PDB file of C-alpha atoms and ligand atoms in Angstrom:
ATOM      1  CA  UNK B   1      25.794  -7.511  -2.166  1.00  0.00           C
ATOM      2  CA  UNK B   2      25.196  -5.187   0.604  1.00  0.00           C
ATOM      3  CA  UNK B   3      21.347  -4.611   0.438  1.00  0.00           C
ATOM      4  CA  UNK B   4      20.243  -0.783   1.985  1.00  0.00           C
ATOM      5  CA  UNK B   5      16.620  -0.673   3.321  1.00  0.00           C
ATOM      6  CA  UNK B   6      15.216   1.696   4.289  1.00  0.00           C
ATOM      7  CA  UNK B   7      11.182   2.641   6.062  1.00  0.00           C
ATOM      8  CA  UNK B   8       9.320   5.836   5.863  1.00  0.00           C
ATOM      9  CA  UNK B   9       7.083   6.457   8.381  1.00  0.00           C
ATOM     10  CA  UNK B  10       5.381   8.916   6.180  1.00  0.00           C
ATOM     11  CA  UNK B  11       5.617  10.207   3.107  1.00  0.00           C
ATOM     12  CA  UNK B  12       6.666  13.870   4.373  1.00  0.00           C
ATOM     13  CA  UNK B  13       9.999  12.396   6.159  1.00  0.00           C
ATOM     14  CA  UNK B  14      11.401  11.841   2.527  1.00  0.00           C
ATOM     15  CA  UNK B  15      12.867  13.677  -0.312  1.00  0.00           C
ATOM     16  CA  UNK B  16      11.047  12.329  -3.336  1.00  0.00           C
ATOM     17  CA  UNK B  17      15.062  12.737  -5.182  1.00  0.00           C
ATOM     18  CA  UNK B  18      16.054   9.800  -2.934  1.00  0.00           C
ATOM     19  CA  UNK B  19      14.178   7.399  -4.545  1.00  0.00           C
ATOM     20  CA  UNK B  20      16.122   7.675  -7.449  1.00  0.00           C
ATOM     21  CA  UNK B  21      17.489   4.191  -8.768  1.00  0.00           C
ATOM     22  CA  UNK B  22      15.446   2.580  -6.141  1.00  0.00           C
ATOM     23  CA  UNK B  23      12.584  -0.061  -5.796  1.00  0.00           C
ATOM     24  CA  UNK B  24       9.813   1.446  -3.497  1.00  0.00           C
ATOM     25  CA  UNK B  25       7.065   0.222  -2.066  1.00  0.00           C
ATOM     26  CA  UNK B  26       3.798   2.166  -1.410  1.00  0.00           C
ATOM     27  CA  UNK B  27       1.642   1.061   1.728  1.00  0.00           C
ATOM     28  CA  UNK B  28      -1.818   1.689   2.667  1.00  0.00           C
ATOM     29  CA  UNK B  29      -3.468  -0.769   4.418  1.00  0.00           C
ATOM     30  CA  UNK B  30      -6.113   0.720   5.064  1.00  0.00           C
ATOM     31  CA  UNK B  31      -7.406   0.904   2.207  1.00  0.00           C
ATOM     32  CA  UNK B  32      -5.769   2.358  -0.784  1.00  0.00           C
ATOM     33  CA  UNK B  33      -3.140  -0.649  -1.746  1.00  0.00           C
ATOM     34  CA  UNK B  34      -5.827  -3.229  -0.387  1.00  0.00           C
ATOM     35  CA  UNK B  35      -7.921  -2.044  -2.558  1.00  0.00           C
ATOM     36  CA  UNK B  36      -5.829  -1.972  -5.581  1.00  0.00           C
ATOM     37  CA  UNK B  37      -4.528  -5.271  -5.124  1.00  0.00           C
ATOM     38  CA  UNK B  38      -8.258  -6.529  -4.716  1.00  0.00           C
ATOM     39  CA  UNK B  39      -9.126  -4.255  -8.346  1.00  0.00           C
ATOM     40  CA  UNK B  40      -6.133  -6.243 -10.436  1.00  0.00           C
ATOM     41  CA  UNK B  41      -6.612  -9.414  -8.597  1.00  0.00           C
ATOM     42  CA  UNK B  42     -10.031  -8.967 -10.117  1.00  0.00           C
ATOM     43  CA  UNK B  43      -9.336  -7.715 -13.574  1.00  0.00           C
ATOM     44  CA  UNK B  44      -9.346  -4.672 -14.009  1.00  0.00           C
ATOM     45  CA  UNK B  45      -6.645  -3.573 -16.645  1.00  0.00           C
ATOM     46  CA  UNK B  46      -5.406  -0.928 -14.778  1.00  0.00           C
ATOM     47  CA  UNK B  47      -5.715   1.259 -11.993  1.00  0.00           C
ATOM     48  CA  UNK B  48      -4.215   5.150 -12.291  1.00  0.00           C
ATOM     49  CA  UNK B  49      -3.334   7.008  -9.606  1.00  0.00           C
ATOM     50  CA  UNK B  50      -4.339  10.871  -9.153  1.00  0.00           C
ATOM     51  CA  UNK B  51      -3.458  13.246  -6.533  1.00  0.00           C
ATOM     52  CA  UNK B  52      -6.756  15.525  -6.984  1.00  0.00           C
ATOM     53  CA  UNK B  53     -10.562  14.513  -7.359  1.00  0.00           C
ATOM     54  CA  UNK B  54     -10.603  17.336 -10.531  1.00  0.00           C
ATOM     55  CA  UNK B  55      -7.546  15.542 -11.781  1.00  0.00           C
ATOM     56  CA  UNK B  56      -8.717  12.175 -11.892  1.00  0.00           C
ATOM     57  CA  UNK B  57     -12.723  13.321 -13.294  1.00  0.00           C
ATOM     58  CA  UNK B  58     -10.547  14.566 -16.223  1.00  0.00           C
ATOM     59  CA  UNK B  59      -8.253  11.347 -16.828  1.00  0.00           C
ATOM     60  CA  UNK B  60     -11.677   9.412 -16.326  1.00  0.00           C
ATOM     61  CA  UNK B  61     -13.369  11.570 -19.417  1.00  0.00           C
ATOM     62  CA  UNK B  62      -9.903  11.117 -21.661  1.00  0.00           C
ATOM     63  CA  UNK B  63     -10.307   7.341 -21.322  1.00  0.00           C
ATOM     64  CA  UNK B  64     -13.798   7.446 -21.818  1.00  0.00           C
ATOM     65  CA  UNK B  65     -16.294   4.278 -21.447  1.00  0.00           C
ATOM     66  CA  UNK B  66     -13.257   1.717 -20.221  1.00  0.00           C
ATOM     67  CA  UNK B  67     -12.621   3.982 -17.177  1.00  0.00           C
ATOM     68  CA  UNK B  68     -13.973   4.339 -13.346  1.00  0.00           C
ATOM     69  CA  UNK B  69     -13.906   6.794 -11.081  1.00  0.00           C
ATOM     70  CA  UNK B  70     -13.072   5.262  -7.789  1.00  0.00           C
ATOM     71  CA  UNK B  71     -11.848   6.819  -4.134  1.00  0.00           C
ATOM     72  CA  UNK B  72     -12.696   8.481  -1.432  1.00  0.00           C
ATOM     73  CA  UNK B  73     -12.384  11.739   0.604  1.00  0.00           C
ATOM     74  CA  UNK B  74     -12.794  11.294   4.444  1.00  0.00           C
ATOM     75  CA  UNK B  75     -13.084   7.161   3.915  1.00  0.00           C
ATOM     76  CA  UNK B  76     -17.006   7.939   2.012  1.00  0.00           C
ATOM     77  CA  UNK B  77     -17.053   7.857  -1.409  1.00  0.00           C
ATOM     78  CA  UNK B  78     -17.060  10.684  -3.930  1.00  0.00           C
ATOM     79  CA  UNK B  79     -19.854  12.491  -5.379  1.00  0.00           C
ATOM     80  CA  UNK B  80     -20.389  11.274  -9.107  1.00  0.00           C
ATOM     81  CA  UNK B  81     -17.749   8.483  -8.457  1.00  0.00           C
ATOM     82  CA  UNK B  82     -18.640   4.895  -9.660  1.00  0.00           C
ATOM     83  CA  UNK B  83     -16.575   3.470  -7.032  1.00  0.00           C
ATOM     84  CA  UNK B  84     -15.546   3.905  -3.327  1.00  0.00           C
ATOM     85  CA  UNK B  85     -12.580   2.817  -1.541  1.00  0.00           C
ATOM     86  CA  UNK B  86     -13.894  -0.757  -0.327  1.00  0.00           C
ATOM     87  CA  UNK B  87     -12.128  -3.485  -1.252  1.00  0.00           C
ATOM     88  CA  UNK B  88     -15.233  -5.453  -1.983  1.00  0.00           C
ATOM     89  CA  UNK B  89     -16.566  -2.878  -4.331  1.00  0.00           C
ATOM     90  CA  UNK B  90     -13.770  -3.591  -6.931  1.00  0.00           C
ATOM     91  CA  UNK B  91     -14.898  -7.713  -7.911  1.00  0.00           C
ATOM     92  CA  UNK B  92     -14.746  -9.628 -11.293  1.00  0.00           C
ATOM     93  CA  UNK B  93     -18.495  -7.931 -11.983  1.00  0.00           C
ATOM     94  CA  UNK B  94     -17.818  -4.634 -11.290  1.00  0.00           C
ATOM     95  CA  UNK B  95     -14.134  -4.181 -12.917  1.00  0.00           C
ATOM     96  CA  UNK B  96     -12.862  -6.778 -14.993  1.00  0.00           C
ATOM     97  CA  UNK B  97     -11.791  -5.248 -18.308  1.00  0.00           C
ATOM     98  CA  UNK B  98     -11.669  -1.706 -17.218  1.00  0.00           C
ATOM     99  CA  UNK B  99      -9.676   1.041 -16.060  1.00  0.00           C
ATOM    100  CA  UNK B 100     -10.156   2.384 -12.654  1.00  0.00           C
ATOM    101  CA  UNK B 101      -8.768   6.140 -12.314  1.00  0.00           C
ATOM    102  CA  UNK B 102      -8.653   6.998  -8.799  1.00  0.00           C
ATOM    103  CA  UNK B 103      -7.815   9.088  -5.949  1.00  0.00           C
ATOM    104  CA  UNK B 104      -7.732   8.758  -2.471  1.00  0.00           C
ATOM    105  CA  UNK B 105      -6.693  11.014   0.548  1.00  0.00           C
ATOM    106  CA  UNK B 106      -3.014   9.731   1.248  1.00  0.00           C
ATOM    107  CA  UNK B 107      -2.171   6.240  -0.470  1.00  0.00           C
ATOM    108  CA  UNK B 108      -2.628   8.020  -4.624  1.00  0.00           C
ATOM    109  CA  UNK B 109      -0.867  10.809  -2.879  1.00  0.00           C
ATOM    110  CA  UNK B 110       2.119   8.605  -1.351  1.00  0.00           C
ATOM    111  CA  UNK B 111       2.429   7.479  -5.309  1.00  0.00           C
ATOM    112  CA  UNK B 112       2.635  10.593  -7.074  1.00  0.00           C
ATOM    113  CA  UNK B 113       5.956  11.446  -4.751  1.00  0.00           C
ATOM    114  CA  UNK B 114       7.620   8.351  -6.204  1.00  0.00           C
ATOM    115  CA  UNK B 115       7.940   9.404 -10.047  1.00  0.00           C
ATOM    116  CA  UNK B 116      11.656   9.275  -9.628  1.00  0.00           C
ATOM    117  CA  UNK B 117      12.213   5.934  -8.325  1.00  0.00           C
ATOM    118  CA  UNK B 118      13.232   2.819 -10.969  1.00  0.00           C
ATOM    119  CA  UNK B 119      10.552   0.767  -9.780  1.00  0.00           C
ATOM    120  CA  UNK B 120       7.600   0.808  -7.515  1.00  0.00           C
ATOM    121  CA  UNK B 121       5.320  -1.779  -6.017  1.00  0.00           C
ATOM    122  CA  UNK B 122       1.929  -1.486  -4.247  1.00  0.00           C
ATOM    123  CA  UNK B 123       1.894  -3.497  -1.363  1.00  0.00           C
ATOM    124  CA  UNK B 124      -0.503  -4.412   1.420  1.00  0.00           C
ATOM    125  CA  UNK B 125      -1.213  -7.604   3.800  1.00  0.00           C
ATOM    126  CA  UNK B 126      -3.528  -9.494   0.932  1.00  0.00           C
ATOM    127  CA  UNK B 127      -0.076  -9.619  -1.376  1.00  0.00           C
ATOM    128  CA  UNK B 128       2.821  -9.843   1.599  1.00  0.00           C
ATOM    129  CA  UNK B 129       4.832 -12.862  -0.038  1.00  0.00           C
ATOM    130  CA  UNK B 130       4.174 -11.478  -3.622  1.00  0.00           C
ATOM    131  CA  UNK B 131       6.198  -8.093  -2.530  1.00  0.00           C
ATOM    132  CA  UNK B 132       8.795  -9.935  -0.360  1.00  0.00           C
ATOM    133  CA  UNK B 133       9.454 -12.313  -3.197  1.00  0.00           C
ATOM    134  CA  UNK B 134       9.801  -9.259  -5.752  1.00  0.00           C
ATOM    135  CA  UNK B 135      12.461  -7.551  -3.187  1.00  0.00           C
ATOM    136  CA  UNK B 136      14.716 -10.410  -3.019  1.00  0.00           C
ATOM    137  CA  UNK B 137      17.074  -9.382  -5.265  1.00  0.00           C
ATOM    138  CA  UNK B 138      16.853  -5.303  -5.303  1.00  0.00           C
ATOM    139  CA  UNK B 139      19.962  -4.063  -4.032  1.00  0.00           C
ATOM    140  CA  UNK B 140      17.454  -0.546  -2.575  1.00  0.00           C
ATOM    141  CA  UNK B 141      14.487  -0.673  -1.274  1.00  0.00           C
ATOM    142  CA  UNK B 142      12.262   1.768   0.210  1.00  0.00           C
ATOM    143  CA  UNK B 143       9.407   1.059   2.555  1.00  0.00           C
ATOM    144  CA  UNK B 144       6.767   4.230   2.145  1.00  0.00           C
ATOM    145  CA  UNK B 145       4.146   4.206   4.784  1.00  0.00           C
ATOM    146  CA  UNK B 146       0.614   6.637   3.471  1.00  0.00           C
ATOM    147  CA  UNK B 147       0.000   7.430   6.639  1.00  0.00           C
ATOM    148  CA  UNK B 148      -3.077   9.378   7.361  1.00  0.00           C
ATOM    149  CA  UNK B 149      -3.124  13.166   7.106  1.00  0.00           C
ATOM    150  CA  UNK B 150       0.473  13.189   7.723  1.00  0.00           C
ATOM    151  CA  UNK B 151       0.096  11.034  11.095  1.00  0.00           C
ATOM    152  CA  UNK B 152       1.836   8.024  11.327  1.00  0.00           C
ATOM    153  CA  UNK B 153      -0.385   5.053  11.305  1.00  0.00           C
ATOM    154  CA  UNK B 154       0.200   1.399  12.832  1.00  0.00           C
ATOM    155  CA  UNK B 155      -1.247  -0.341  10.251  1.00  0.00           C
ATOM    156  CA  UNK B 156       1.181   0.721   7.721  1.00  0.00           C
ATOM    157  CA  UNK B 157       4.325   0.559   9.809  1.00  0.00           C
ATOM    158  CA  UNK B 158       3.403  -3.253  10.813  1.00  0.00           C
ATOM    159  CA  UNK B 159       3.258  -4.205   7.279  1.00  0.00           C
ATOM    160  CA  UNK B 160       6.218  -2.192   6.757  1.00  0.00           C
ATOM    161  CA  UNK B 161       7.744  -4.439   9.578  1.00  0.00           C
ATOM    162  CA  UNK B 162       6.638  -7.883   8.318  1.00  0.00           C
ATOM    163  CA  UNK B 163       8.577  -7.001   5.365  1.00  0.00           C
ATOM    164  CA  UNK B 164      12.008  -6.110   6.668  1.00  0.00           C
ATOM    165  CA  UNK B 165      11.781  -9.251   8.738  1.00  0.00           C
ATOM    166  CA  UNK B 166      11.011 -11.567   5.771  1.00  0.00           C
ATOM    167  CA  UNK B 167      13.995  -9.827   4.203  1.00  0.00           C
ATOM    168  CA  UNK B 168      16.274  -9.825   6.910  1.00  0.00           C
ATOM    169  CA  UNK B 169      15.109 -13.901   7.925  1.00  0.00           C
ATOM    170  CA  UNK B 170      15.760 -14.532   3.946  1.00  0.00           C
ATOM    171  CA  UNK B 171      19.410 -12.784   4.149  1.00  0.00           C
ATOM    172  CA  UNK B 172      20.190 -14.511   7.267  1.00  0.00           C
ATOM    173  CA  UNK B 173      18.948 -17.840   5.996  1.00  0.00           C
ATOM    174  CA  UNK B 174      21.298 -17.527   2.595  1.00  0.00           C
ATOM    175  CA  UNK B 175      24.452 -16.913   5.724  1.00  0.00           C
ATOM    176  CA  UNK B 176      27.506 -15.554   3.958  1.00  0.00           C
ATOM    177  CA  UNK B 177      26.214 -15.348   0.716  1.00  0.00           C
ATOM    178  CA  UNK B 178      22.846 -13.670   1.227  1.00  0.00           C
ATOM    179  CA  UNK B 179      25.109 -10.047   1.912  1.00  0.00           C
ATOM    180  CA  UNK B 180      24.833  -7.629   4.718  1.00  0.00           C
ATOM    181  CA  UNK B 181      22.132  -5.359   5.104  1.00  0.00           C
ATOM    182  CA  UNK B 182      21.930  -1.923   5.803  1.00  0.00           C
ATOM    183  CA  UNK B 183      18.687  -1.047   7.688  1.00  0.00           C
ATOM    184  CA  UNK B 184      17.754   2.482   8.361  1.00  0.00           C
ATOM    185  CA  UNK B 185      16.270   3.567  12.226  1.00  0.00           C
ATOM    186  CA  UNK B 186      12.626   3.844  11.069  1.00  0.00           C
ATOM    187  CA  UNK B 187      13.587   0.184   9.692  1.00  0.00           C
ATOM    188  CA  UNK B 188      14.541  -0.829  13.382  1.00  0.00           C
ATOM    189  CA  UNK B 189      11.305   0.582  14.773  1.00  0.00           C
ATOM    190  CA  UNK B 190       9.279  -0.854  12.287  1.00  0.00           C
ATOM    191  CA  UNK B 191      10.843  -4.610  12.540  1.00  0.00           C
ATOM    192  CA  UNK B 192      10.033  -4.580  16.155  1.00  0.00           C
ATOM    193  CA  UNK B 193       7.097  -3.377  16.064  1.00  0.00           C
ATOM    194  CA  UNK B 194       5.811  -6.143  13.899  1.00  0.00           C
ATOM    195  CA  UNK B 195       7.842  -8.653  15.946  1.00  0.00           C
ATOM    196  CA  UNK B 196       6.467  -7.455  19.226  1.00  0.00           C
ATOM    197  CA  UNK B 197       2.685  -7.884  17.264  1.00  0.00           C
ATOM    198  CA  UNK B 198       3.509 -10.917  16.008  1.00  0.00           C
ATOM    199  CA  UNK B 199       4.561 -12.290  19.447  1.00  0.00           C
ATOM    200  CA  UNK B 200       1.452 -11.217  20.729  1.00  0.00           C
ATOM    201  CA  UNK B 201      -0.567 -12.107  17.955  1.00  0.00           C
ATOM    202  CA  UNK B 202       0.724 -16.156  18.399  1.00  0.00           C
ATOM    203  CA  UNK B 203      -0.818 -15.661  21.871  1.00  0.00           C
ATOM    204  CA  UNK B 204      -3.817 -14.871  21.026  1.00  0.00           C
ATOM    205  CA  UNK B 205      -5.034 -11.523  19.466  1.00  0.00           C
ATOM    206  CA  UNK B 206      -5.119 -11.782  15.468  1.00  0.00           C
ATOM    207  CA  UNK B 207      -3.867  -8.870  12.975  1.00  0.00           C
ATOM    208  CA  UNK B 208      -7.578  -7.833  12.389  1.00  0.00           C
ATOM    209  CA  UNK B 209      -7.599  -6.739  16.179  1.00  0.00           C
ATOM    210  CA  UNK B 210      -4.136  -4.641  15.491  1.00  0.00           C
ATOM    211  CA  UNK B 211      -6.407  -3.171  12.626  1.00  0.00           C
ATOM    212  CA  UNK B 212      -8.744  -2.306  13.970  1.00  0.00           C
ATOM    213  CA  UNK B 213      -7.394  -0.866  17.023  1.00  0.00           C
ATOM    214  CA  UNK B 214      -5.104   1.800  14.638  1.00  0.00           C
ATOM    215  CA  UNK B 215      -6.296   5.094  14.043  1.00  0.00           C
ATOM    216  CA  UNK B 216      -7.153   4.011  10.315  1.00  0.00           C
ATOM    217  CA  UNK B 217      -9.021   1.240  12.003  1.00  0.00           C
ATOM    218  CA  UNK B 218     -11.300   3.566  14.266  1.00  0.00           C
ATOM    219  CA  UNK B 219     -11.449   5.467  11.620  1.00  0.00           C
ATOM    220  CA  UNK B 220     -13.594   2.889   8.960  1.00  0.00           C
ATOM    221  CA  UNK B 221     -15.476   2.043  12.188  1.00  0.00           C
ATOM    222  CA  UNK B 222     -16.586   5.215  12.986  1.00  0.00           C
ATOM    223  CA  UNK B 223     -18.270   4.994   8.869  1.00  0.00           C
ATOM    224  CA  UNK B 224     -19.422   1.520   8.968  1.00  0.00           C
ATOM    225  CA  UNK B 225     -16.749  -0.048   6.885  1.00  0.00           C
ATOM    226  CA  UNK B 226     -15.798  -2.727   9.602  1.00  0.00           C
ATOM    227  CA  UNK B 227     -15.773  -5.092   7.108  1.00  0.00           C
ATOM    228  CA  UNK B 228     -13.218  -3.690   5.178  1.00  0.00           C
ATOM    229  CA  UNK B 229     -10.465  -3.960   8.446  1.00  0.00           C
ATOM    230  CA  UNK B 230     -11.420  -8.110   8.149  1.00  0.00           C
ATOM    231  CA  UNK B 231     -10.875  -8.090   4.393  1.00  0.00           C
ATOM    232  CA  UNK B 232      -7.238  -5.914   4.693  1.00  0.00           C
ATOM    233  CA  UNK B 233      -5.981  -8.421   7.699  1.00  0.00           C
ATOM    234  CA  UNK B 234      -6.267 -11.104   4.802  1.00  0.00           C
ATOM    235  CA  UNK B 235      -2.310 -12.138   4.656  1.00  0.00           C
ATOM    236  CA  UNK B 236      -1.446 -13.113   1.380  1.00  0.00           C
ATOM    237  CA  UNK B 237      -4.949 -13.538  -0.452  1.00  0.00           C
ATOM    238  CA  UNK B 238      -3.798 -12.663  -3.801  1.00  0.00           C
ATOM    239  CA  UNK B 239      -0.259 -13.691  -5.478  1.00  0.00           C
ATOM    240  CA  UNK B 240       0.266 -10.564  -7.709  1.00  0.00           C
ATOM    241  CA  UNK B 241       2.746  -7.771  -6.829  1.00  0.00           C
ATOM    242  CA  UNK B 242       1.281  -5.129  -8.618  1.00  0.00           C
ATOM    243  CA  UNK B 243       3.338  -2.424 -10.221  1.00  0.00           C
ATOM    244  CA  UNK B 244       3.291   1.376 -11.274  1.00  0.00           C
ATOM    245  CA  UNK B 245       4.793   1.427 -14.308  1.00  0.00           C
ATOM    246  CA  UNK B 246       6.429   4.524 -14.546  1.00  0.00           C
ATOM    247  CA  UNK B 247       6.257   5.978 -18.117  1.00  0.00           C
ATOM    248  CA  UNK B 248       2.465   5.514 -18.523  1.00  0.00           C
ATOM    249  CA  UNK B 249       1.540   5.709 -15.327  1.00  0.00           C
ATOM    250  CA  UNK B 250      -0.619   3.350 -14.428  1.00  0.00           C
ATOM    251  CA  UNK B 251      -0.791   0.113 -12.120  1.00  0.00           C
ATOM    252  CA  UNK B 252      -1.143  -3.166 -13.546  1.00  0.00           C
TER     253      UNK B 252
HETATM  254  C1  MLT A   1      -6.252   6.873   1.939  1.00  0.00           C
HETATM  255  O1  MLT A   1      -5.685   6.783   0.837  1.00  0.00           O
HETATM  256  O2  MLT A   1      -6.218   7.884   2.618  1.00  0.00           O
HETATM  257  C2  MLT A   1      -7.008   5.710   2.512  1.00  0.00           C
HETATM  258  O3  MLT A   1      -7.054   4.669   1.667  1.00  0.00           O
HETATM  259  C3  MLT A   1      -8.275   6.170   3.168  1.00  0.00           C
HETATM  260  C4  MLT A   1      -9.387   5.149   3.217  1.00  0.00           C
HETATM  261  O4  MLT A   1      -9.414   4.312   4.105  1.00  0.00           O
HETATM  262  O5  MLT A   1     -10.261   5.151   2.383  1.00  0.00           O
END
């Protein structure tokens, strides 16, 4: 099997038709997929994805008392929300057995271009070996980095790069019989910028200070969600690999 990979530095360097047939994987490290991952890893049924803060208020009222309203605009939280955009916000107490509607400023929006793909996964650092593992044996995949506001952000493309180099390590590993792989340029640039941070990071510097040196990182500084770059840089935390299932739309 000849396995075609492919990264997207951001969502606006794709046409949303070429996901068709293919497994995709939305990232947002900071904080969107964290968070999500954090949300099911804690119970809630189901998270739903919304592109506007109007959109998701009225998927919120439809579902009624099993729903929450959670996001943010500018990292803060949203007026008449229940939730914000912290991973710690979304534990056992808060969520289990509920519905979280939400909408954030590029990860939900990353999502909603990916209606024509077969398959899509949320992925961030807290589930890395849960999303390799559920690659393995997709013939396409697509790497889709969120981004912020349309600028490519570091903390997305080194996740993006851990997981090309678990997949190409795993293919090389299997030798004749794992297939060939064909990896696209943003790929290459990805995979060595995670190998480059990686190198560094078994010197001495940890992924939290890669975090929180990114623009996304400043970024939840600047608003006193430090804590939240610690919690993100948590490599494989939880073992779920959530999905969006396609014809209800909704994570679980
Ligand atoms: C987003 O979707 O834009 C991010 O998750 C922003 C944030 O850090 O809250």
């Amino acid at each position: 099997m000849t396995k075609s990979l492919h990264v997207h530095l951001l969502p606006s360097l794709v046409a949303p038709e070429v996901f068709a047939g293919r497994a995709v994987v939305v990232i947002d490290v900071l904080r969107a997929t964290t968070t999500i991952v954090h949300a099911l890893a804690s119970g809630a049924t189901a998270v739903v994805p919304c592109l506007e803060i109007e959109d998701a208020r009225r998927e919120a009222k439809r579902r009624g008392t099993a729903a929450l309203l959670g996001g943010e605009r500018g990292g803060r939280a949203i007026e008449g929300f229940d939730l914000g955009n912290s991973p710690e916000e979304y534990s056992p107490a808060r969520v289990a057995g509920k519905t979280i509607v939400m909408t954030t400023t590029n990860g939900t929006r990353a999502m909603l271009r990916c209606r024509q793909a077969r398959r899509v996964l949320i992925g961030a650092f807290v589930n890395f070996s849960a999303i390799c593992e559920a690659l393995r044996d997709e013939a396409g995949v697509d790497l889709l980095c969120a981004g912020t506001d349309n600028q490519v952000t570091r903390e997305d493309v080194l996740f993006a790069g851990a997981v090309v180099d678990d997949l190409v390590q795993t293919m090389a590993a299997a030798g004749a019989t794992g297939g060939a792989l064909e990896l696209n340029d943003q790929g290459l640039i990805a995979l060595d910028a995670w190998r480059a941070a990686r190198e560094d990071m078994r010197q001495s510097a940890a992924l939290v200070d890669k975090l929180r040196t990114s623009h996304g990182g400043r970024n939840l500084i600047d608003i006193g969600h430090d804590r939240d770059i610690d919690i993100a840089a948590d490599i494989d935390r939880f073992s779920i690999a959530p999905e969006l299932q396609l014809t209800s739309w909704e994570i679980r």
